[in-house]
CSV table of C-alpha atoms in Angstrom, one decimal:
chain,number,residue,atom,x,y,z
A,1,UNK,CA,93.2,117.6,78.8
A,2,UNK,CA,90.0,117.1,80.8
A,3,UNK,CA,90.1,114.3,83.3
A,4,UNK,CA,87.1,112.7,85.0
A,5,UNK,CA,87.8,111.4,88.4
A,6,UNK,CA,85.9,109.8,91.2
A,7,UNK,CA,85.1,111.5,94.4
A,8,UNK,CA,87.1,110.2,97.4
A,9,UNK,CA,84.0,108.6,98.7
A,10,UNK,CA,83.3,106.8,95.4
A,11,UNK,CA,86.9,105.7,95.0
A,12,UNK,CA,87.1,104.2,98.5
A,13,UNK,CA,86.6,100.4,98.5
A,14,UNK,CA,83.7,99.4,100.7
A,15,UNK,CA,84.9,96.7,103.2
A,16,UNK,CA,83.2,93.3,102.8
A,17,UNK,CA,80.9,92.0,105.5
A,18,UNK,CA,79.1,88.6,105.5
A,19,UNK,CA,75.8,90.2,104.9
A,20,UNK,CA,77.0,91.5,101.5
A,21,UNK,CA,76.4,88.2,99.8
A,22,UNK,CA,73.4,87.6,97.6
A,23,UNK,CA,72.4,84.5,99.6
A,24,UNK,CA,70.5,85.8,102.7
A,25,UNK,CA,72.5,86.0,105.9
A,26,UNK,CA,70.2,84.8,108.7
A,27,UNK,CA,72.6,85.0,111.6
A,28,UNK,CA,75.9,86.7,112.3
A,29,UNK,CA,77.7,86.7,115.6
A,30,UNK,CA,81.2,88.0,116.2
A,31,UNK,CA,83.4,88.5,119.2
A,32,UNK,CA,84.1,92.2,118.5
A,33,UNK,CA,80.8,93.5,117.5
A,34,UNK,CA,77.5,93.9,119.3
A,35,UNK,CA,78.9,92.6,122.6
A,36,UNK,CA,77.4,93.4,126.0
A,37,UNK,CA,79.9,93.0,128.8
A,38,UNK,CA,79.2,92.3,132.5
A,39,UNK,CA,82.6,93.3,133.9
A,40,UNK,CA,85.0,91.3,131.8
A,41,UNK,CA,82.5,88.6,130.8
A,42,UNK,CA,80.0,88.5,127.9
A,43,UNK,CA,76.3,88.6,128.7
A,44,UNK,CA,75.0,89.0,125.1
A,45,UNK,CA,76.1,89.0,121.5
A,46,UNK,CA,73.8,90.8,119.2
A,47,UNK,CA,73.0,89.3,115.8
A,48,UNK,CA,74.4,91.3,112.9
A,49,UNK,CA,72.1,89.8,110.3
A,50,UNK,CA,69.2,92.2,111.2
A,51,UNK,CA,67.0,89.4,112.4
A,52,UNK,CA,67.6,90.1,116.1
A,53,UNK,CA,68.7,86.5,116.8
A,54,UNK,CA,70.8,87.5,119.8
A,55,UNK,CA,72.4,85.0,122.1
A,56,UNK,CA,72.7,85.7,125.8
A,57,UNK,CA,73.4,84.4,129.3
A,58,UNK,CA,71.5,86.1,132.2
A,59,UNK,CA,73.4,84.2,135.0
A,60,UNK,CA,76.7,86.0,135.7
A,61,UNK,CA,78.6,82.9,136.7
A,62,UNK,CA,77.8,81.3,133.4
A,63,UNK,CA,79.0,84.2,131.3
A,64,UNK,CA,82.2,83.5,129.4
A,65,UNK,CA,85.2,85.8,129.4
A,66,UNK,CA,85.9,88.3,126.6
A,67,UNK,CA,89.4,89.0,125.2
A,68,UNK,CA,90.1,92.1,123.1
A,69,UNK,CA,93.0,90.3,121.2
A,70,UNK,CA,94.9,87.1,121.1
A,71,UNK,CA,92.7,85.2,118.7
A,72,UNK,CA,93.8,84.2,115.1
A,73,UNK,CA,95.0,87.3,113.4
A,74,UNK,CA,95.2,88.9,116.9
A,75,UNK,CA,91.4,89.3,116.7
A,76,UNK,CA,89.1,89.4,119.7
A,77,UNK,CA,87.7,86.1,121.0
A,78,UNK,CA,85.3,84.8,123.6
A,79,UNK,CA,86.6,82.1,126.0
A,80,UNK,CA,88.1,80.1,127.4
A,81,UNK,CA,84.6,78.8,128.3
A,82,UNK,CA,84.6,77.2,131.7
A,83,UNK,CA,83.2,73.6,131.2
A,84,UNK,CA,82.9,73.0,135.0
A,85,UNK,CA,80.2,75.7,135.6
A,86,UNK,CA,79.4,75.5,132.6
A,87,UNK,CA,79.6,78.8,130.7
A,88,UNK,CA,77.5,79.2,127.6
A,89,UNK,CA,75.5,81.7,125.5
A,90,UNK,CA,72.2,80.7,123.9
A,91,UNK,CA,69.2,82.0,122.0
A,92,UNK,CA,66.0,80.5,120.5
A,93,UNK,CA,64.5,81.0,117.0
A,94,UNK,CA,63.5,78.8,114.0
A,95,UNK,CA,65.2,78.5,110.7
A,96,UNK,CA,64.2,75.8,108.1
A,97,UNK,CA,66.7,74.0,105.9
A,98,UNK,CA,68.8,74.5,103.9
A,99,UNK,CA,71.2,76.2,106.3
A,100,UNK,CA,74.9,76.9,105.7
A,101,UNK,CA,77.0,77.7,108.8
A,102,UNK,CA,80.6,79.0,109.0
A,103,UNK,CA,82.4,79.2,112.4
A,104,UNK,CA,85.8,80.2,113.5
A,105,UNK,CA,86.6,78.4,116.8
A,106,UNK,CA,89.1,76.5,118.8
A,107,UNK,CA,87.9,73.4,120.7
A,108,UNK,CA,90.7,73.1,123.3
A,109,UNK,CA,90.0,69.9,125.4
A,110,UNK,CA,89.7,66.4,124.0
A,111,UNK,CA,86.2,64.9,124.0
A,112,UNK,CA,84.5,68.2,124.8
A,113,UNK,CA,81.7,69.4,122.5
A,114,UNK,CA,81.0,72.8,121.2
A,115,UNK,CA,77.3,73.2,120.4
A,116,UNK,CA,76.4,75.8,117.8
A,117,UNK,CA,73.0,75.5,116.3
A,118,UNK,CA,70.4,73.1,117.6
A,119,UNK,CA,67.0,71.8,116.8
A,120,UNK,CA,65.4,72.3,120.2
A,121,UNK,CA,65.4,68.7,121.4
A,122,UNK,CA,68.1,68.9,124.0
A,123,UNK,CA,71.6,67.4,123.8
A,124,UNK,CA,71.0,64.5,121.5
A,125,UNK,CA,69.6,66.3,118.5
A,126,UNK,CA,72.0,69.2,118.0
A,127,UNK,CA,72.8,70.3,114.5
A,128,UNK,CA,76.5,70.9,115.2
A,129,UNK,CA,79.0,69.6,117.6
A,130,UNK,CA,82.7,70.1,117.5
A,131,UNK,CA,84.7,67.4,119.3
A,132,UNK,CA,88.4,67.2,119.8
A,133,UNK,CA,90.3,64.0,120.1
A,134,UNK,CA,87.6,62.4,117.9
A,135,UNK,CA,85.9,63.2,114.6
A,136,UNK,CA,84.0,66.5,114.3
A,137,UNK,CA,80.3,65.7,114.0
A,138,UNK,CA,77.4,67.4,112.4
A,139,UNK,CA,74.5,65.8,114.3
A,140,UNK,CA,70.9,66.3,113.1
A,141,UNK,CA,68.0,64.1,114.4
A,142,UNK,CA,70.3,61.2,115.2
A,143,UNK,CA,72.3,61.3,111.9
A,144,UNK,CA,75.9,62.3,111.9
A,145,UNK,CA,78.5,63.5,109.3
A,146,UNK,CA,81.9,62.7,110.8
A,147,UNK,CA,85.0,64.6,109.7
A,148,UNK,CA,88.5,63.6,110.8
A,149,UNK,CA,89.7,67.1,109.9
A,150,UNK,CA,89.3,68.5,113.4
A,151,UNK,CA,92.3,69.0,115.6
A,152,UNK,CA,92.8,69.8,119.3
A,153,UNK,CA,94.2,73.3,120.0
A,154,UNK,CA,94.0,74.7,116.5
A,155,UNK,CA,91.9,77.5,115.3
A,156,UNK,CA,89.9,76.4,112.4
A,157,UNK,CA,87.4,77.6,109.8
A,158,UNK,CA,84.5,75.2,109.8
A,159,UNK,CA,81.6,74.9,107.3
A,160,UNK,CA,78.4,73.0,107.8
A,161,UNK,CA,75.7,72.7,105.1
A,162,UNK,CA,72.4,71.2,106.5
A,163,UNK,CA,70.4,70.3,103.4
A,164,UNK,CA,68.9,66.8,103.8
A,165,UNK,CA,70.6,64.2,101.7
A,166,UNK,CA,73.0,66.9,100.3
A,167,UNK,CA,74.5,67.9,103.6
A,168,UNK,CA,78.2,68.7,104.0
A,169,UNK,CA,80.8,69.2,106.8
A,170,UNK,CA,84.2,70.8,106.1
A,171,UNK,CA,87.0,71.3,108.6
A,172,UNK,CA,90.0,73.0,107.1
A,173,UNK,CA,90.5,71.2,103.8
A,174,UNK,CA,88.8,67.9,104.9
A,175,UNK,CA,85.2,67.5,103.7
A,176,UNK,CA,82.5,64.8,104.1
A,177,UNK,CA,79.1,64.6,102.5
A,178,UNK,CA,75.9,62.8,103.5
A,179,UNK,CA,72.4,62.9,104.9
A,180,UNK,CA,72.0,64.9,108.1
A,181,UNK,CA,68.2,64.8,108.3
A,182,UNK,CA,65.7,67.6,107.6
A,183,UNK,CA,64.9,69.2,111.0
A,184,UNK,CA,64.7,73.0,111.2
A,185,UNK,CA,67.1,74.8,113.5
A,186,UNK,CA,65.6,76.1,116.8
A,187,UNK,CA,68.4,78.2,118.1
A,188,UNK,CA,72.1,78.9,118.6
A,189,UNK,CA,74.3,77.9,121.6
A,190,UNK,CA,77.9,78.5,122.2
A,191,UNK,CA,79.8,76.6,124.9
A,192,UNK,CA,77.7,73.4,125.5
A,193,UNK,CA,76.3,70.6,123.3
A,194,UNK,CA,72.7,71.4,124.2
A,195,UNK,CA,70.0,74.1,124.0
A,196,UNK,CA,70.3,75.1,127.6
A,197,UNK,CA,67.8,72.6,128.9
A,198,UNK,CA,70.7,70.1,129.1
A,199,UNK,CA,74.4,70.8,129.5
A,200,UNK,CA,76.0,68.0,127.5
A,201,UNK,CA,79.7,68.0,126.7
A,202,UNK,CA,80.4,71.5,128.2
A,203,UNK,CA,83.4,73.0,126.4
A,204,UNK,CA,86.7,74.7,127.1
A,205,UNK,CA,86.6,76.3,123.7
A,206,UNK,CA,87.5,79.7,122.4
A,207,UNK,CA,85.4,81.3,119.7
A,208,UNK,CA,85.5,84.2,117.2
A,209,UNK,CA,82.7,84.2,114.8
A,210,UNK,CA,79.7,82.3,113.4
A,211,UNK,CA,77.8,83.2,110.2
A,212,UNK,CA,74.6,81.5,109.0
A,213,UNK,CA,72.9,81.6,105.6
A,214,UNK,CA,69.5,80.4,104.4
A,215,UNK,CA,70.7,78.4,101.4
A,216,UNK,CA,73.9,76.7,100.2
A,217,UNK,CA,76.4,79.3,99.1
A,218,UNK,CA,77.5,79.3,95.5
A,219,UNK,CA,81.1,78.4,94.7
A,220,UNK,CA,81.9,82.1,94.1
A,221,UNK,CA,80.3,83.2,97.3
A,222,UNK,CA,82.3,80.6,99.3
A,223,UNK,CA,85.5,82.0,97.7
A,224,UNK,CA,84.5,85.5,98.8
A,225,UNK,CA,83.8,84.3,102.3
A,226,UNK,CA,87.0,82.3,102.4
A,227,UNK,CA,88.8,85.5,101.5
A,228,UNK,CA,87.1,87.3,104.3
A,229,UNK,CA,88.1,84.6,106.9
A,230,UNK,CA,91.7,84.5,105.5
A,231,UNK,CA,92.1,88.2,105.6
A,232,UNK,CA,90.6,88.6,109.1
A,233,UNK,CA,92.0,85.5,110.8
A,234,UNK,CA,94.8,84.1,108.7
A,235,UNK,CA,93.0,80.8,108.3
């Protein structure tokens, strides 16, 4: 009997990464890859999408601490961000809607914001703000999608779709839909609700990962990404 087998390389399953989806990944930042450390603090996170949308902090006192383990699934995380200084990482670029953003983070102090992507107009026009002790908000050009699914001191997988009147915010299993405006994104900020020109609602958060796509994911793609988050973080 003649058997035909696969080579060890062909038989080996290739690990999934967020850039594997058909929908283009236009930003990918993770606490254990592409990190530049200044002592024990993070001065830069390189973008894994291939678009070089890195986020950084040149001022040593404003660089948040890095932890090799202790996050969900015992993964690496960045934080706790010091809200008094405040500590944050930021980068500037432009991305038109639609945008779908996935984030794994833990907002840890009530009424502190966690800015993620912003539209370049300072604190009031940020695309994403996580608030504990109040509804989570997706804020875009003055419009908000409020979601009661956010909880203090819990690691969560959060999804935001910015797509005009067809926008969506999901925290855990809680989801809201509505119109979040049409502005393009102008950058990425972790640790403050602002673009660096203002330091609104500085955060005591901890953060693991953010992934951004240039269109709404298909239902099957969301299932794949859900599996990735669940396998990596247990969320």
